JSON list of C-alpha atoms in Angstrom, two decimals:
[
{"chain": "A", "resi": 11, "resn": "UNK", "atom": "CA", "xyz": [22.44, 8.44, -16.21]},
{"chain": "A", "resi": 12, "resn": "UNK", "atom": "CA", "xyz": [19.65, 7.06, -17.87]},
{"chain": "A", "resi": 13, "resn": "UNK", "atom": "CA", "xyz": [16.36, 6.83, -15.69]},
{"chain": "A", "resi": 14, "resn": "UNK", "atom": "CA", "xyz": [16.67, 2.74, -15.52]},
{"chain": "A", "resi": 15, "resn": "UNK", "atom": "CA", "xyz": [20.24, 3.13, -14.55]},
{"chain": "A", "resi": 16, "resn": "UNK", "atom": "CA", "xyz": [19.36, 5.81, -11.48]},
{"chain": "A", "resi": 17, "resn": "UNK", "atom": "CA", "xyz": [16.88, 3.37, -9.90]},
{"chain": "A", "resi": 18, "resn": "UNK", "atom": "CA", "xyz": [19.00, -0.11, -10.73]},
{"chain": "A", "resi": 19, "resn": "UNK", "atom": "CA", "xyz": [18.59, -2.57, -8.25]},
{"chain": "A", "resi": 20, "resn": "UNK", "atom": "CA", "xyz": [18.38, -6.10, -7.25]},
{"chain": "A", "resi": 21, "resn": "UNK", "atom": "CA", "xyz": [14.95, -6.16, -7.77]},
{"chain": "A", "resi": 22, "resn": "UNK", "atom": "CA", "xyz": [15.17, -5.40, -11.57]},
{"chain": "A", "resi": 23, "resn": "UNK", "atom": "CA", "xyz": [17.62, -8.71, -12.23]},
{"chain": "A", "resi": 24, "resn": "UNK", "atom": "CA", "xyz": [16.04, -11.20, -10.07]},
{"chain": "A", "resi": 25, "resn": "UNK", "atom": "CA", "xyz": [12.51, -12.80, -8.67]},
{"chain": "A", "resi": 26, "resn": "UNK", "atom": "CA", "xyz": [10.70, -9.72, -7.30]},
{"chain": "A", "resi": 27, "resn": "UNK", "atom": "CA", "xyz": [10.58, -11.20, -3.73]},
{"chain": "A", "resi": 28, "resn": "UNK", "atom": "CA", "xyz": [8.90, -9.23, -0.87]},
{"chain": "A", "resi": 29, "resn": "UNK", "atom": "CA", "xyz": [12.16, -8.91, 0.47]},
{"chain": "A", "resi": 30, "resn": "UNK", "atom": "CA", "xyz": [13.91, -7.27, -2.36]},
{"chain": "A", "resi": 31, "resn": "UNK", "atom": "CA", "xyz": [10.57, -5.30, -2.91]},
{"chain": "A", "resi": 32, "resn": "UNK", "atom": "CA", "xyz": [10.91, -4.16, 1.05]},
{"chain": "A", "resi": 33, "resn": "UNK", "atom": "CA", "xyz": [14.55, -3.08, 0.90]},
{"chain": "A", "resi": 34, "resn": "UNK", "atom": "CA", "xyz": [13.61, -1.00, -2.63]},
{"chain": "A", "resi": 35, "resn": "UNK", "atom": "CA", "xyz": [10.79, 0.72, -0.78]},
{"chain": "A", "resi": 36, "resn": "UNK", "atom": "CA", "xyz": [12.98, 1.30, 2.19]},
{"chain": "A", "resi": 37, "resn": "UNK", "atom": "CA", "xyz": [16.40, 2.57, -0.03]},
{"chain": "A", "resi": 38, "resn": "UNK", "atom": "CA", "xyz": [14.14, 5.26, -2.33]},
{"chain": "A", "resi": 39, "resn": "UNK", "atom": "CA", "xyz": [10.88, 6.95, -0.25]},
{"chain": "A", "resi": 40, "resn": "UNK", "atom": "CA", "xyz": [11.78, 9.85, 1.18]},
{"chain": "A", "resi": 41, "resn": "UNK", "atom": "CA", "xyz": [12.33, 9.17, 4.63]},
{"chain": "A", "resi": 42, "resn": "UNK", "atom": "CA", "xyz": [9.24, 10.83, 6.55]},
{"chain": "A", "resi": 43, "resn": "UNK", "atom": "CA", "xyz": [7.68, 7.10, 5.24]},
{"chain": "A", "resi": 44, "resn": "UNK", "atom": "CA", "xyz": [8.25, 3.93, 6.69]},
{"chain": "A", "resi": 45, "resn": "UNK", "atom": "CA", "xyz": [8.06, 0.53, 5.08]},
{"chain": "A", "resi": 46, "resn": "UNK", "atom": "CA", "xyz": [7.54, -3.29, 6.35]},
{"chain": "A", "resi": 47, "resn": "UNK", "atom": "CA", "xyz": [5.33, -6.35, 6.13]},
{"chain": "A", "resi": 48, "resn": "UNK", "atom": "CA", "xyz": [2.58, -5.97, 8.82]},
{"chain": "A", "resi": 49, "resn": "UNK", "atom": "CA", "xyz": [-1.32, -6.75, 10.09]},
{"chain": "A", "resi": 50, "resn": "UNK", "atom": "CA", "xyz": [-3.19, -3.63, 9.98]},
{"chain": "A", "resi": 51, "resn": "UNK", "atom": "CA", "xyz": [-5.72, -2.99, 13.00]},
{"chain": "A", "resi": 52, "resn": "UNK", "atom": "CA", "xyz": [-8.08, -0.30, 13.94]},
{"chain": "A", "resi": 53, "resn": "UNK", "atom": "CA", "xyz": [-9.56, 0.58, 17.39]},
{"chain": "A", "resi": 54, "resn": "UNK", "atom": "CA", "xyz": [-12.65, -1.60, 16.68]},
{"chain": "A", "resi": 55, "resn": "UNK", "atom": "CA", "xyz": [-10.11, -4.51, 17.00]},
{"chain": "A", "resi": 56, "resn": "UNK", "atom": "CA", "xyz": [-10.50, -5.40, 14.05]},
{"chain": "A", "resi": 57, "resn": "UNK", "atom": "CA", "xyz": [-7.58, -6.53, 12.01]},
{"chain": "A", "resi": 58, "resn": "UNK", "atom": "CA", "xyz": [-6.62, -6.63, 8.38]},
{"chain": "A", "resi": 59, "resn": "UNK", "atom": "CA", "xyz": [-5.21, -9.53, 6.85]},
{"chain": "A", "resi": 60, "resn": "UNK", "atom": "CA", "xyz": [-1.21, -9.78, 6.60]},
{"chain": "A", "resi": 61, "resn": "UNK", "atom": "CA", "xyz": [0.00, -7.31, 4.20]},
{"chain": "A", "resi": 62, "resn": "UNK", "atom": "CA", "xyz": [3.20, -7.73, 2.34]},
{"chain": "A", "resi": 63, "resn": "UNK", "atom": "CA", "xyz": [4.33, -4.18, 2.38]},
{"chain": "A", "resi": 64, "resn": "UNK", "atom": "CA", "xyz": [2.65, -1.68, 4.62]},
{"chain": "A", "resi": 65, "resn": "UNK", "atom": "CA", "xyz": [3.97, 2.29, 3.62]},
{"chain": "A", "resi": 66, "resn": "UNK", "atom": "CA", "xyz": [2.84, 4.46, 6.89]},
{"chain": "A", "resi": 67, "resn": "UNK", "atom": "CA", "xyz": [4.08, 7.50, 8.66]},
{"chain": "A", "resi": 68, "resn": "UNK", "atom": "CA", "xyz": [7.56, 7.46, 10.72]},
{"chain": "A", "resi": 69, "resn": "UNK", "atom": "CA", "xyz": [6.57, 9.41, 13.28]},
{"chain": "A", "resi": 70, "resn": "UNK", "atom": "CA", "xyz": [3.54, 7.01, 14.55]},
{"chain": "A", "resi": 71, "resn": "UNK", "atom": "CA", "xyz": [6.51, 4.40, 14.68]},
{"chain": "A", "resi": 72, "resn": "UNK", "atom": "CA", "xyz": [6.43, 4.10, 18.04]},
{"chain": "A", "resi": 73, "resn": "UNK", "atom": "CA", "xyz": [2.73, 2.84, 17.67]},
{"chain": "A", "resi": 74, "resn": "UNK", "atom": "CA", "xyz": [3.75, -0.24, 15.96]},
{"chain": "A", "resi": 75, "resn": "UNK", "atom": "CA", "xyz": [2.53, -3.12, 18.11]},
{"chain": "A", "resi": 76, "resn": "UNK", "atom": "CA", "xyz": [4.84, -6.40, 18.14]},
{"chain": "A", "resi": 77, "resn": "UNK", "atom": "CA", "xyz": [3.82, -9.52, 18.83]},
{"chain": "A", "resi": 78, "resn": "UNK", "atom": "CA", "xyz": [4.53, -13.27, 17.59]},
{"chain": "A", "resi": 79, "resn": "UNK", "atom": "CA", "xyz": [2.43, -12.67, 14.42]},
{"chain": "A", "resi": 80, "resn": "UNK", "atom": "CA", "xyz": [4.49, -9.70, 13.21]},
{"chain": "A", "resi": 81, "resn": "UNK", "atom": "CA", "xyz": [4.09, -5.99, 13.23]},
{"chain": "A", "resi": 82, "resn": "UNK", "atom": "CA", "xyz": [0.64, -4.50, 13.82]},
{"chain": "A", "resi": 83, "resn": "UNK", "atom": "CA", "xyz": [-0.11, -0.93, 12.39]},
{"chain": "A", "resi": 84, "resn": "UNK", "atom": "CA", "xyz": [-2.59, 1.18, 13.65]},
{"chain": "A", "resi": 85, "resn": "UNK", "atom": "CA", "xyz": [-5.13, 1.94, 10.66]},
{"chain": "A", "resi": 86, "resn": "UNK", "atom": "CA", "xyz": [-4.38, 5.90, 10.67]},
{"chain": "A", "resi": 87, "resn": "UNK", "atom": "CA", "xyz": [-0.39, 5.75, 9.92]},
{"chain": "A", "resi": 88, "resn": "UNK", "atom": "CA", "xyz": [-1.05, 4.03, 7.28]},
{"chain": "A", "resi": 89, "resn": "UNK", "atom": "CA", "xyz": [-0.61, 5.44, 3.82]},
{"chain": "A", "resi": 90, "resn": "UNK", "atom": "CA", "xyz": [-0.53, 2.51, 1.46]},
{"chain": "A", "resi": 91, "resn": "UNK", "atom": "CA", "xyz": [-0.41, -1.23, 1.07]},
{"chain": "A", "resi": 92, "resn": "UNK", "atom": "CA", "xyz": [1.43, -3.41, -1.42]},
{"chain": "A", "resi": 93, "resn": "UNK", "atom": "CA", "xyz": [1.00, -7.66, -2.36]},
{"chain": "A", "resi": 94, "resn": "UNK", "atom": "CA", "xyz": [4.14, -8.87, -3.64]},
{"chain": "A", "resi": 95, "resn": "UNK", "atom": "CA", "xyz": [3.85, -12.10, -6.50]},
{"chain": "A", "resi": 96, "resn": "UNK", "atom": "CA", "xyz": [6.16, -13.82, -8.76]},
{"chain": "A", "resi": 97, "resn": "UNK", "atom": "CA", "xyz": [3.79, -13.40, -11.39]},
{"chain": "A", "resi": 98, "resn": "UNK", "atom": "CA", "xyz": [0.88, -11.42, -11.74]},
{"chain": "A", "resi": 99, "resn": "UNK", "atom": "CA", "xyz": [-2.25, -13.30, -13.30]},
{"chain": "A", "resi": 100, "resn": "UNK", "atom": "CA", "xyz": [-6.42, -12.65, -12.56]},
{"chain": "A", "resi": 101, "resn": "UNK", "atom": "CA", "xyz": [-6.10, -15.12, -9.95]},
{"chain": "A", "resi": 102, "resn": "UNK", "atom": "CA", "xyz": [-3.23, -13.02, -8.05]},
{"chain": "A", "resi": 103, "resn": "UNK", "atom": "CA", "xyz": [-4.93, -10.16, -8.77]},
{"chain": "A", "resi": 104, "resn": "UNK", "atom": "CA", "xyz": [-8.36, -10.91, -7.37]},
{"chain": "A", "resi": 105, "resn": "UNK", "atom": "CA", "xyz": [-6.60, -12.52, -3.70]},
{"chain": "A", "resi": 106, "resn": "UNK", "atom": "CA", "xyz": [-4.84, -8.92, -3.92]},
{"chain": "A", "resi": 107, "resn": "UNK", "atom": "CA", "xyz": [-7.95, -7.02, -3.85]},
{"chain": "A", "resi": 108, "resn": "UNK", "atom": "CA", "xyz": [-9.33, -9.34, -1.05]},
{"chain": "A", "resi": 109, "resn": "UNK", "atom": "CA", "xyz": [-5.89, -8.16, 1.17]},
{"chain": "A", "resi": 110, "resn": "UNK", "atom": "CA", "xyz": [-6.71, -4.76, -0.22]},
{"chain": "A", "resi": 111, "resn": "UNK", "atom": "CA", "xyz": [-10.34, -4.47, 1.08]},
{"chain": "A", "resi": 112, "resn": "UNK", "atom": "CA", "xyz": [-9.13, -5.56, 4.13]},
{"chain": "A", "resi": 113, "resn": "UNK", "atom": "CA", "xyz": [-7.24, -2.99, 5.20]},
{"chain": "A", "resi": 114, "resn": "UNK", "atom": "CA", "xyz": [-9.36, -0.27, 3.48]},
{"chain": "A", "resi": 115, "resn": "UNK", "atom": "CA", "xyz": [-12.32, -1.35, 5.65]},
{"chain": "A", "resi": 116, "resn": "UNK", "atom": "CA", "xyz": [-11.07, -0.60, 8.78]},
{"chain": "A", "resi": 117, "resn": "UNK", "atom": "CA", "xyz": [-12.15, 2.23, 10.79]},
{"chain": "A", "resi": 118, "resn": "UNK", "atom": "CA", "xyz": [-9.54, 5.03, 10.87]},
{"chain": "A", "resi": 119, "resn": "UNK", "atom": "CA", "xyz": [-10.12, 7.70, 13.78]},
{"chain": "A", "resi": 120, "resn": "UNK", "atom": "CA", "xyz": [-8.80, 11.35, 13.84]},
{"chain": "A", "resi": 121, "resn": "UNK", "atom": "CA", "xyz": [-8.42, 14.03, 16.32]},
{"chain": "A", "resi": 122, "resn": "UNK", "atom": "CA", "xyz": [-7.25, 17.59, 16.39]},
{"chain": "A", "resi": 123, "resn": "UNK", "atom": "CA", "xyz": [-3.97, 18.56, 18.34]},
{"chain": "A", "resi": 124, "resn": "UNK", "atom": "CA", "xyz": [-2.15, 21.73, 19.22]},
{"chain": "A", "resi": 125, "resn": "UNK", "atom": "CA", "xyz": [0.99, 22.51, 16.68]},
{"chain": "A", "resi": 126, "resn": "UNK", "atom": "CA", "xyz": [2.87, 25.98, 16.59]},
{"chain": "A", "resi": 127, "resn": "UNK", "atom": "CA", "xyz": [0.15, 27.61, 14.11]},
{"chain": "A", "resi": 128, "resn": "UNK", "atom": "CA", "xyz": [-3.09, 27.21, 16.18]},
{"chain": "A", "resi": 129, "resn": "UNK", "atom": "CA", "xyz": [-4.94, 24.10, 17.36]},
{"chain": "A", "resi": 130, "resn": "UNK", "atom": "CA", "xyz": [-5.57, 21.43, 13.85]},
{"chain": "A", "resi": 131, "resn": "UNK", "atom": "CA", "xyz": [-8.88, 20.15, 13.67]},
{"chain": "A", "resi": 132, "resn": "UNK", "atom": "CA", "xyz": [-9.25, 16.23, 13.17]},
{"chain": "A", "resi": 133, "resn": "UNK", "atom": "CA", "xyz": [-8.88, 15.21, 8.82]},
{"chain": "A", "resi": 134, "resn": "UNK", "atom": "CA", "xyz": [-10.39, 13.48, 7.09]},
{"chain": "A", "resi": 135, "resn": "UNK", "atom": "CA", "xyz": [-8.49, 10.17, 6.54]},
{"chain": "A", "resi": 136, "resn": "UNK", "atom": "CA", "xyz": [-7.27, 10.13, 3.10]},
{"chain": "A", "resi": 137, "resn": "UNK", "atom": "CA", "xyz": [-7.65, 6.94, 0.77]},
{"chain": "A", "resi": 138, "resn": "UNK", "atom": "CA", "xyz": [-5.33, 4.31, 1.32]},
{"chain": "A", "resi": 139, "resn": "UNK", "atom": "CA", "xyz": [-3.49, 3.62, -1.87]},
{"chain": "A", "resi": 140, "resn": "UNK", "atom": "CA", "xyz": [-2.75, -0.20, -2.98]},
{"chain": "A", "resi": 141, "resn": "UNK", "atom": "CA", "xyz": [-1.29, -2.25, -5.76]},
{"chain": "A", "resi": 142, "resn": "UNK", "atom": "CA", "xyz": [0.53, -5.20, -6.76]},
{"chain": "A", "resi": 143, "resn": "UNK", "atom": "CA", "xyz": [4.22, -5.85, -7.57]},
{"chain": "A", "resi": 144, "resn": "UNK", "atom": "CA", "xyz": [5.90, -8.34, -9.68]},
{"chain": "A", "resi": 145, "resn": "UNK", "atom": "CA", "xyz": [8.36, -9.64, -11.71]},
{"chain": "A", "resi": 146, "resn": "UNK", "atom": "CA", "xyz": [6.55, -11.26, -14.57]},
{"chain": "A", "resi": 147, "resn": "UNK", "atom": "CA", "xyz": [3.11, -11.23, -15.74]},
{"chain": "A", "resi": 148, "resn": "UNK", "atom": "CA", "xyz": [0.90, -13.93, -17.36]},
{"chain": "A", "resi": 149, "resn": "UNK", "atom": "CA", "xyz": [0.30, -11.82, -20.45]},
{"chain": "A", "resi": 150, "resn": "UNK", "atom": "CA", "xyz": [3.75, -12.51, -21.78]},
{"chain": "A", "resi": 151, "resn": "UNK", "atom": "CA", "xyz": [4.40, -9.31, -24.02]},
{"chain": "A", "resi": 152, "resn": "UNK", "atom": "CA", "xyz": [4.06, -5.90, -23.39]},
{"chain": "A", "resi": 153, "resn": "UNK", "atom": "CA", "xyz": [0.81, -5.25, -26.23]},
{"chain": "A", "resi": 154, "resn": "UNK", "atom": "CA", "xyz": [-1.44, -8.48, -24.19]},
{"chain": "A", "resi": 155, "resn": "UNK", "atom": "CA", "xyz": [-0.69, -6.32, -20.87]},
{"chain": "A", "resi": 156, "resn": "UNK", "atom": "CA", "xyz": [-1.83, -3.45, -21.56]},
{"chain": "A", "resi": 157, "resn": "UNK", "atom": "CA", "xyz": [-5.20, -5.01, -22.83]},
{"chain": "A", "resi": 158, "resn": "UNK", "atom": "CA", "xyz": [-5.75, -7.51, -20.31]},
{"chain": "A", "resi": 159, "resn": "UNK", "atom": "CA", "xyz": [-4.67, -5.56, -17.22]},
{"chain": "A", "resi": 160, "resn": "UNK", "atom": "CA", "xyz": [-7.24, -2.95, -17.46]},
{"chain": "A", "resi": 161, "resn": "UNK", "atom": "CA", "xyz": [-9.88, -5.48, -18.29]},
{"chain": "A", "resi": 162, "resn": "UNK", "atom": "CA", "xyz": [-9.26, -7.75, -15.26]},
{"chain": "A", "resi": 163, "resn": "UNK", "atom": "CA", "xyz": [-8.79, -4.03, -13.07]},
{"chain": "A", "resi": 164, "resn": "UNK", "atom": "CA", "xyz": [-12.51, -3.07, -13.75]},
{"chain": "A", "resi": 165, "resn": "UNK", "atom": "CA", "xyz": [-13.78, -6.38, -13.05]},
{"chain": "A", "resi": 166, "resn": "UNK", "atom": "CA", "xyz": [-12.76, -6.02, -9.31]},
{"chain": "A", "resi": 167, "resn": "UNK", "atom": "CA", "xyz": [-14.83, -3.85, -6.53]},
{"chain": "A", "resi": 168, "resn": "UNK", "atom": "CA", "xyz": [-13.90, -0.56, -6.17]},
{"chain": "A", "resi": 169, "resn": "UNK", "atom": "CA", "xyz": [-12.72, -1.54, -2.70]},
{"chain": "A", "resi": 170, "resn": "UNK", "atom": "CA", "xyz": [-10.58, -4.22, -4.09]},
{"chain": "A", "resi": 171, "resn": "UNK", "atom": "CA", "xyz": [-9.18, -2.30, -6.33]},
{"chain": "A", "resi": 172, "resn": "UNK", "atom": "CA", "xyz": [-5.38, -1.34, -6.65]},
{"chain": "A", "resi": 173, "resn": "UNK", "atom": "CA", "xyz": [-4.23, 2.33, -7.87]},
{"chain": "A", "resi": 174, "resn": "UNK", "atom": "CA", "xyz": [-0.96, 0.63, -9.52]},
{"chain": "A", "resi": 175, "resn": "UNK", "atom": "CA", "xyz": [0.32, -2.57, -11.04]},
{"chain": "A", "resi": 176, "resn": "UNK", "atom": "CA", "xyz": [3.92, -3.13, -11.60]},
{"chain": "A", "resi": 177, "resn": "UNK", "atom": "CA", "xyz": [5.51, -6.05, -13.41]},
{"chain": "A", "resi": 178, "resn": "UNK", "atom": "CA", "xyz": [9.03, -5.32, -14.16]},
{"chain": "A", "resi": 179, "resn": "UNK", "atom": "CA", "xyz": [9.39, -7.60, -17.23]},
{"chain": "A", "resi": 180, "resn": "UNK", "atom": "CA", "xyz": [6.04, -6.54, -18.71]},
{"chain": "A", "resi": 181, "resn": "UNK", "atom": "CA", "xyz": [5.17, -2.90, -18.11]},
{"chain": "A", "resi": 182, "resn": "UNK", "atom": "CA", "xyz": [2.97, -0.57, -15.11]},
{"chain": "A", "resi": 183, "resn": "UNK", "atom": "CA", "xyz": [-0.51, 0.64, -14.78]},
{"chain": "A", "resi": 184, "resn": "UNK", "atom": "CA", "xyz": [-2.04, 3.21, -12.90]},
{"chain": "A", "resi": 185, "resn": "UNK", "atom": "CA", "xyz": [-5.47, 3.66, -11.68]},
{"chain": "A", "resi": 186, "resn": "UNK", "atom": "CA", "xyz": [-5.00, 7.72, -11.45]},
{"chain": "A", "resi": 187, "resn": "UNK", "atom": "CA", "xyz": [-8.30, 8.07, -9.44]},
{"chain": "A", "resi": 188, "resn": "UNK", "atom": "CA", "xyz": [-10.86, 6.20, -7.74]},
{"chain": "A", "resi": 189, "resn": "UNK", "atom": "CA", "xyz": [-13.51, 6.77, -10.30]},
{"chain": "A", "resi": 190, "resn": "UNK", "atom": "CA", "xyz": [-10.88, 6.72, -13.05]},
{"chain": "A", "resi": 191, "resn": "UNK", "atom": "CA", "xyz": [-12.43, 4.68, -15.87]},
{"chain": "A", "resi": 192, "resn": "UNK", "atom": "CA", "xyz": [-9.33, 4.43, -17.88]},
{"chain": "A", "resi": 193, "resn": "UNK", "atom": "CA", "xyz": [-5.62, 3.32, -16.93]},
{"chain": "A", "resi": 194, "resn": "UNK", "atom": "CA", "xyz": [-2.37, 4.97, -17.24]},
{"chain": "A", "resi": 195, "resn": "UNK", "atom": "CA", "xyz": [0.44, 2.39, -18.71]},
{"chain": "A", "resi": 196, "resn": "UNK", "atom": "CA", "xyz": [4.15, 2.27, -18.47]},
{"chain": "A", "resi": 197, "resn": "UNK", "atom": "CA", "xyz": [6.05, -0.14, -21.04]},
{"chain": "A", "resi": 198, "resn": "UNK", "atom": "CA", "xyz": [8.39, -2.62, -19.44]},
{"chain": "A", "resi": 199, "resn": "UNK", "atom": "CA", "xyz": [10.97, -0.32, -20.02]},
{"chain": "A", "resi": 200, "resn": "UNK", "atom": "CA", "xyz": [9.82, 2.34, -17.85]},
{"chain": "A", "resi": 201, "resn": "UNK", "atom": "CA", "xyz": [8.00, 0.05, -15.54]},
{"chain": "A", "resi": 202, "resn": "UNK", "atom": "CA", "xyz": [10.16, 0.76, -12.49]},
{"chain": "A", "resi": 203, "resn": "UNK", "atom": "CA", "xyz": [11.12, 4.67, -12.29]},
{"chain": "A", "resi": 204, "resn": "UNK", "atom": "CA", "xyz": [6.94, 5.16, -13.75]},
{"chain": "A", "resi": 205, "resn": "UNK", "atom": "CA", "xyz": [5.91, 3.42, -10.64]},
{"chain": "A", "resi": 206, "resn": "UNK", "atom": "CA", "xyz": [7.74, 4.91, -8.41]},
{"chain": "A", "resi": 207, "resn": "UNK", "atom": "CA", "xyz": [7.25, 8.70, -9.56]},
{"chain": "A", "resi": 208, "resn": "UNK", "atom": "CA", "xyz": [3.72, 8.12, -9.23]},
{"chain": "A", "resi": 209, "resn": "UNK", "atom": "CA", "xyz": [4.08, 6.58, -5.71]},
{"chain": "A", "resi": 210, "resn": "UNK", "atom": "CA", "xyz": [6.07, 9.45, -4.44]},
{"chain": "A", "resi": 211, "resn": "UNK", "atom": "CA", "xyz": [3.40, 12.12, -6.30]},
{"chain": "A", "resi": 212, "resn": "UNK", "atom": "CA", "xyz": [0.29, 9.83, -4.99]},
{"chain": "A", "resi": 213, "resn": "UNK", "atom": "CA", "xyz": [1.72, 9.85, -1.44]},
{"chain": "A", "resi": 214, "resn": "UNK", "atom": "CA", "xyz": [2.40, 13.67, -1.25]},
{"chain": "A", "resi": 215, "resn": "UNK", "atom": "CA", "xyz": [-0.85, 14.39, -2.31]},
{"chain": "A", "resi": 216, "resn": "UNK", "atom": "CA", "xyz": [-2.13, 12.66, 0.37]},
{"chain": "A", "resi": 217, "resn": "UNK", "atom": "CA", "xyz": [-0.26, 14.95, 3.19]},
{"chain": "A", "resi": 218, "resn": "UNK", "atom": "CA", "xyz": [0.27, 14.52, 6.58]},
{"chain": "A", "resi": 219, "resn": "UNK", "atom": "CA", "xyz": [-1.33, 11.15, 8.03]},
{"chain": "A", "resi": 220, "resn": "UNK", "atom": "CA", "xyz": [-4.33, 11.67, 10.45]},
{"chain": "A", "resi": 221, "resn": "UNK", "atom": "CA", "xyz": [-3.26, 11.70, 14.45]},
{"chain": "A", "resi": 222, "resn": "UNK", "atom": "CA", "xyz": [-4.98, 8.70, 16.10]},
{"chain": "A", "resi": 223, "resn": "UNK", "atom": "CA", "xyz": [-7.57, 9.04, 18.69]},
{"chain": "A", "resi": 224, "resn": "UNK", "atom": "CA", "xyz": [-5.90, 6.78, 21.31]},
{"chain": "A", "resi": 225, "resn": "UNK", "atom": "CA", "xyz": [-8.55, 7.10, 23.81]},
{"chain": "A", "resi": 226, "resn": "UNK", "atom": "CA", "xyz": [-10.50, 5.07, 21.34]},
{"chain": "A", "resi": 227, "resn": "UNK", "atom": "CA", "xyz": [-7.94, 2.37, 21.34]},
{"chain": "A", "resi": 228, "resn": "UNK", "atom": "CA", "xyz": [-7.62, 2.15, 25.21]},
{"chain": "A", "resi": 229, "resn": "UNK", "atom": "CA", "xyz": [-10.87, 1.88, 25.70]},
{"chain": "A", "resi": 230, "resn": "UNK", "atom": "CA", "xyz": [-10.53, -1.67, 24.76]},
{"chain": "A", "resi": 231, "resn": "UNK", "atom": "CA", "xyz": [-8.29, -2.20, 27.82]},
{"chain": "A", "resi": 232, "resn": "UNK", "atom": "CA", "xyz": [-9.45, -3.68, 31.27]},
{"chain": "A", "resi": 233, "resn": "UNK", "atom": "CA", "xyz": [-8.23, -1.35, 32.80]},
{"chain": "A", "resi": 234, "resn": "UNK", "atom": "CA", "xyz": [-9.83, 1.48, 31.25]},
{"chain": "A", "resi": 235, "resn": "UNK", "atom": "CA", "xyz": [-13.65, 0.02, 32.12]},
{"chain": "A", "resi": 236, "resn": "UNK", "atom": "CA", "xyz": [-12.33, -0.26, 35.67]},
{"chain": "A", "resi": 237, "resn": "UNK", "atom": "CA", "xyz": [-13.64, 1.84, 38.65]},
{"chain": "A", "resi": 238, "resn": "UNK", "atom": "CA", "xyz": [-11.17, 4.72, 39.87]},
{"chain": "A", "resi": 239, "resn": "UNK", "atom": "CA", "xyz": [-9.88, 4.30, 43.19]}
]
């Protein structure tokens, strides 16, 4: 099979919707990763605004907080966030970023913990990747999107800033590094499969997600400000 046949989907044919977007991310990471739409919040109480696709560890599921907003992730499980759009345009782009800083301005905590090797120290909470995902672009060939996107990329805060761009019709860009000054660009053909190797190789690098310092998030409790009896 060719690479576009391996990863064919319903999100190659039709309107890249956040649904079909979720169920691709949820069908092909490997399955220590979790995907869903989702506020972000830290122990600050603080809270990002809603993110289309949140990618964060499995095994702080059970820290996912429900209420009639959605799902609320705790800032440390999470390893990368994701704005779904019809169309991608300077416009989309820039309210992207603004979802994007959101989420990478939260306070992410870290403590050590016992594990069969010897006590871990606390890490260092890795960069939260980000990008946008969609169907068609408004730089209607191929050659216009790889000159415009990079432009437009560069204009944005580093903060605001998304590591990839995929538009399935028009072709994928990758911001390999935070001080990157150049892109790396995908035709439309390749789009899909260049996205998501880099995803997969991006997210390993990162490692294991930080363990939360709960104690940080209680605090915020009544009950943990009240006297001991």
């Amino acid at each position: 099979l060719a690479c576009g046949d391996m990863f064919e989907h319903p999100v190659v044919s039709g309107h890249a919707t956040e649904l079909r977007w979720l169920q691709w991310f949820q069908n092909y990471l490997p399955t220590r990763y979790a995907a869903s739409s989702a506020f972000i919040v830290d122990a600050d109480q603080r809270r990002s605004r809603q993110i289309d696709i949140a990618v964060y560890d499995r095994s702080y599921s059970h820290l996912v907080f429900h209420n009639d907003a959605g799902p609320h992730l705790p800032a440390e499980a999470v390893y990368a966030v994701f704005e779904v759009k019809h169309l991608l345009s300077p416009w989309w782009l820039r309210d992207a970023g603004r979802k994007i800083a959101s989420v990478r301005r939260l306070r992410r905590t870290s403590v050590g913990f016992p594990s069969a090797h010897g006590p871990c120290p606390p890490k260092t909470p890795p960069p939260i990747l980000a990008g946008i995902l969609a169907a068609d672009c408004l730089w209607t060939t191929t050659r216009s999107f790889t000159r415009k996107a990079p432009h437009y990329f560069f204009q944005l805060p580093p903060e605001q800033r998304p590591d990839f761009a995929c538009t399935l019709h028009h072709g994928a860009c990758e911001l390999p590094a935070p001080d990157a000054t150049t892109l790396c660009l995908a035709p439309a053909g390749e789009a899909l499969i260049f996205f998501y190797l880099r995803l997969v190789d991006r997210l390993r690098a990162l490692g294991a997600a930080p363990a939360p310092d709960l104690q940080q998030y209680l605090r915020h409790l009544p009950s943990s400000s009240s006297p001991s009896t």
